[in-house]
Amino acid sequence: TDHRELKGWPRISPQTMLDVLKGEYGDVVSEGYMVLDARWTAEYEGGHIEGAIHASSKETVRDALWHPDGRPKYGKQHVVVLHCEFSQVRAVAMKTELEELDEDSDYPSKYIL
């Protein structure tokens, strides 16, 4: 699969995500983390990563990370993880939307699962 569209966004493995959920990597996610799930509603409702937000639209992503006045809800070290079924199409599309929203680099620690 061609991942050039990821443009430098690092990927994390499912095992690393599981370790984060278990409380490991506390030094890396010391200001917290958020998983944005780009899967279809039925997929999300069928089961999702604990605490994941169903990011069904650009507005959902914006509302999850920014206050209505545009201020970020979290600090710069807050980690954002995007994922979908295979993290090749919908997560990449969400990545593009997040880049448009995050023009001030409020969230520099972004990953694709």
XYZ file of N, CA and C in Angstrom:
339
model
N 0.841 -1.191 0.000
C 0.000 0.000 0.000
C 0.877 1.242 0.000
N 0.465 2.225 -0.746
C 1.203 3.484 -0.852
C 0.764 4.421 0.268
N 1.702 4.784 1.143
C 1.371 5.649 2.273
C 1.988 7.035 2.136
N 2.298 7.460 0.925
C 2.893 8.789 0.747
C 1.970 9.889 1.248
N 0.660 9.642 1.204
C -0.284 10.656 1.649
C -0.200 10.915 3.152
N 0.525 10.083 3.888
C 0.675 10.304 5.330
C 1.631 11.445 5.626
N 2.440 11.850 4.677
C 3.326 13.016 4.775
C 3.965 13.194 6.150
N 4.724 12.210 6.570
C 5.474 12.370 7.802
C 4.716 12.046 9.076
N 3.442 11.756 8.972
C 2.715 11.374 10.183
C 3.189 9.997 10.603
N 3.689 9.878 11.813
C 4.141 8.557 12.256
C 2.955 7.627 12.497
N 3.218 6.361 12.344
C 2.212 5.340 12.631
C 2.578 4.670 13.944
N 1.568 4.235 14.687
C 1.825 3.415 15.863
C 1.158 2.067 15.639
N 1.710 1.060 16.235
C 1.186 -0.292 16.059
C 0.011 -0.536 17.002
N -0.823 -1.519 16.676
C -1.891 -1.887 17.602
C -1.340 -2.256 18.987
N -0.176 -2.905 19.027
C 0.414 -3.273 20.316
C 0.776 -2.033 21.126
N 1.330 -1.021 20.467
C 1.661 0.220 21.173
C 0.394 0.875 21.711
N -0.681 0.881 20.919
C -1.942 1.455 21.387
C -2.452 0.690 22.596
N -2.365 -0.629 22.553
C -2.778 -1.454 23.688
C -1.947 -1.120 24.924
N -0.646 -0.944 24.738
C 0.229 -0.582 25.858
C -0.162 0.771 26.446
N -0.508 1.724 25.592
C -0.955 3.043 26.072
C -2.227 2.876 26.898
N -3.158 2.071 26.407
C -4.407 1.837 27.128
C -4.160 1.181 28.487
N -3.096 0.386 28.574
C -2.745 -0.286 29.833
C -1.990 0.633 30.785
N -1.705 1.859 30.339
C -1.023 2.804 31.215
C 0.470 2.918 30.997
N 0.988 2.171 30.040
C 2.404 2.306 29.717
C 2.594 3.577 28.884
N 3.806 3.976 28.682
C 4.140 5.194 27.933
C 3.604 6.448 28.624
N 3.493 6.394 29.944
C 3.000 7.542 30.696
C 3.810 8.800 30.466
N 5.105 8.630 30.201
C 5.945 9.801 29.940
C 5.595 10.443 28.602
N 5.151 9.648 27.646
C 4.817 10.163 26.318
C 3.422 10.786 26.301
N 2.501 10.190 27.032
C 1.122 10.682 27.040
C 0.795 11.348 28.381
N 1.773 12.027 28.943
C 1.603 12.637 30.269
C 0.484 13.672 30.296
N 0.212 14.318 29.170
C -0.890 15.288 29.104
C -2.146 14.664 28.512
N -2.135 13.361 28.380
C -3.301 12.655 27.885
C -3.241 12.363 26.397
N -4.234 11.633 25.954
C -4.326 11.271 24.541
C -5.792 11.140 24.166
N -6.035 11.154 22.878
C -7.384 11.008 22.352
C -7.307 10.146 21.100
N -8.208 9.182 21.013
C -8.317 8.359 19.816
C -9.544 8.834 19.052
N -9.339 9.216 17.806
C -10.429 9.630 16.921
C -10.694 8.487 15.946
N -11.866 7.918 16.026
C -12.255 6.740 15.259
C -13.042 7.186 14.029
N -12.478 6.970 12.852
C -13.088 7.433 11.601
C -13.958 6.374 10.928
N -14.225 5.292 11.620
C -15.025 4.232 11.001
C -16.499 4.622 10.911
N -17.241 3.867 10.105
C -18.673 4.098 9.962
C -19.355 3.878 11.300
N -20.526 4.470 11.480
C -21.263 4.394 12.742
C -21.484 2.950 13.185
N -21.914 2.090 12.282
C -22.168 0.689 12.642
C -20.894 0.008 13.131
N -19.766 0.320 12.513
C -18.494 -0.257 12.951
C -18.145 0.231 14.351
N -18.279 1.537 14.566
C -17.973 2.130 15.868
C -18.879 1.542 16.948
N -20.180 1.479 16.661
C -21.130 0.958 17.643
C -20.929 -0.526 17.903
N -20.351 -1.240 16.936
C -20.068 -2.663 17.103
C -18.890 -2.926 18.023
N -18.150 -1.909 18.350
C -16.997 -2.025 19.243
C -15.916 -1.055 18.828
N -15.321 -0.417 19.822
C -14.279 0.570 19.527
C -13.259 0.603 20.661
N -12.153 1.245 20.405
C -11.109 1.407 21.411
C -11.689 2.184 22.585
N -11.397 1.716 23.774
C -11.912 2.360 24.983
C -11.604 3.856 24.980
N -12.645 4.657 25.140
C -12.489 6.108 25.195
C -12.430 6.799 23.848
N -12.453 6.019 22.760
C -12.364 6.623 21.425
C -13.590 7.477 21.130
N -13.367 8.542 20.398
C -14.439 9.430 19.966
C -14.793 9.090 18.526
N -16.078 8.920 18.266
C -16.516 8.639 16.901
C -16.424 9.935 16.103
N -15.406 10.035 15.312
C -15.136 11.250 14.529
C -15.790 11.104 13.163
N -17.083 11.338 13.140
C -17.851 11.120 11.919
C -17.819 12.306 10.968
N -17.266 13.433 11.418
C -17.221 14.618 10.562
C -16.103 15.552 11.020
N -15.792 16.500 10.161
C -14.794 17.514 10.510
C -15.247 18.290 11.748
N -16.545 18.519 11.865
C -17.089 19.248 13.016
C -16.879 18.465 14.308
N -17.034 17.148 14.245
C -16.808 16.311 15.422
C -15.360 16.419 15.874
N -14.442 16.385 14.924
C -13.018 16.516 15.238
C -12.754 17.882 15.865
N -13.286 18.920 15.258
C -13.105 20.279 15.792
C -13.648 20.375 17.216
N -14.852 19.892 17.425
C -15.474 19.984 18.743
C -14.732 19.162 19.795
N -14.097 18.077 19.379
C -13.352 17.241 20.322
C -12.070 17.919 20.796
N -11.473 18.743 19.946
C -10.148 19.291 20.245
C -10.103 20.790 20.516
N -11.121 21.536 20.070
C -11.092 22.989 20.241
C -12.382 23.499 20.874
N -12.255 24.551 21.668
C -13.413 25.261 22.209
C -14.083 26.033 21.070
N -15.347 26.433 21.243
C -16.034 27.192 20.187
C -15.294 28.462 19.759
N -14.521 29.065 20.669
C -13.788 30.286 20.314
C -12.447 30.000 19.632
N -12.147 28.710 19.381
C -10.929 28.350 18.667
C -9.742 27.986 19.542
N -9.861 28.168 20.849
C -8.763 27.786 21.743
C -8.699 26.265 21.855
N -7.485 25.710 21.896
C -7.378 24.260 22.064
C -7.868 23.840 23.448
N -8.514 22.693 23.513
C -9.005 22.168 24.790
C -7.895 21.522 25.612
N -6.811 21.135 24.952
C -5.736 20.400 25.614
C -4.404 21.066 25.318
N -3.373 20.656 26.064
C -2.038 21.212 25.876
C -1.332 20.638 24.662
N -0.210 21.236 24.318
C 0.546 20.841 23.117
C 1.060 19.409 23.176
N 1.191 18.848 24.374
C 1.691 17.482 24.489
C 0.576 16.435 24.446
N -0.666 16.888 24.284
C -1.795 15.959 24.181
C -1.647 15.187 22.870
N -1.666 13.877 22.943
C -1.446 13.021 21.780
C -2.781 12.713 21.101
N -2.799 12.814 19.777
C -3.995 12.510 18.990
C -3.680 11.307 18.098
N -4.530 10.283 18.191
C -4.368 9.067 17.391
C -5.601 8.913 16.507
N -5.381 8.754 15.219
C -6.467 8.553 14.255
C -6.485 7.096 13.825
N -7.689 6.568 13.639
C -7.741 5.217 13.085
C -9.069 4.940 12.413
N -9.039 3.966 11.517
C -10.233 3.424 10.883
C -9.983 1.930 10.715
N -10.746 1.270 9.879
C -10.624 -0.189 9.781
C -9.199 -0.635 9.459
N -8.617 -0.086 8.413
C -7.252 -0.447 8.037
C -6.309 0.749 8.100
N -6.814 1.895 8.537
C -6.036 3.138 8.648
C -5.339 3.496 7.342
N -6.062 3.315 6.236
C -5.509 3.644 4.934
C -6.356 4.654 4.169
N -7.640 4.744 4.456
C -8.508 5.638 3.693
C -9.164 6.670 4.600
N -10.055 6.231 5.469
C -10.815 7.190 6.288
C -9.937 7.917 7.298
N -8.993 7.222 7.926
C -8.089 7.903 8.867
C -7.217 8.908 8.126
N -6.818 8.574 6.908
C -6.007 9.498 6.113
C -6.842 10.716 5.717
N -8.124 10.504 5.380
C -9.004 11.638 5.066
C -9.191 12.513 6.305
N -9.344 11.880 7.474
C -9.479 12.641 8.712
C -8.190 13.396 9.016
N -7.063 12.817 8.685
C -5.768 13.476 8.870
C -5.747 14.789 8.097
N -6.232 14.763 6.865
C -6.281 15.976 6.048
C -7.180 17.019 6.700
N -8.327 16.592 7.202
C -9.236 17.523 7.878
C -8.594 18.090 9.141
N -7.910 17.247 9.898
C -7.255 17.707 11.121
C -6.133 18.687 10.803
N -5.399 18.447 9.727
C -4.348 19.393 9.330
C -4.946 20.761 9.010
N -6.109 20.777 8.352
C -6.775 22.045 8.039
C -7.223 22.760 9.310
N -7.729 22.007 10.271
C -8.183 22.598 11.533
C -7.021 23.054 12.406
N -5.914 22.329 12.351
C -4.785 22.568 13.251
C -3.698 23.405 12.584
N -4.088 24.482 11.952
C -3.118 25.317 11.230
C -2.107 25.974 12.163
N -2.430 26.120 13.450
C -1.496 26.709 14.413
C -0.671 25.652 15.135
N -0.776 24.407 14.724
C -0.063 23.288 15.345
C -0.326 23.204 16.845
N -1.601 23.302 17.215
C -1.974 23.147 18.616
C -1.684 21.737 19.112
N -1.739 20.772 18.204
C -1.523 19.370 18.555
C -0.429 18.773 17.662
N 0.831 18.979 18.012
C 1.913 18.481 17.162
C 2.129 16.968 17.241
N 1.631 16.316 18.288
C 1.841 14.870 18.457
C 0.642 14.110 17.913
N 0.688 13.832 16.607
C -0.416 13.152 15.936
C 0.102 11.867 15.297
N -0.689 10.813 15.439
C -0.294 9.500 14.933
C -1.462 8.845 14.217
N -1.135 7.894 13.354
C -2.144 7.045 12.733
C -1.884 5.627 13.205
N -2.942 5.003 13.699
C -2.847 3.634 14.206
C -2.836 2.668 13.035
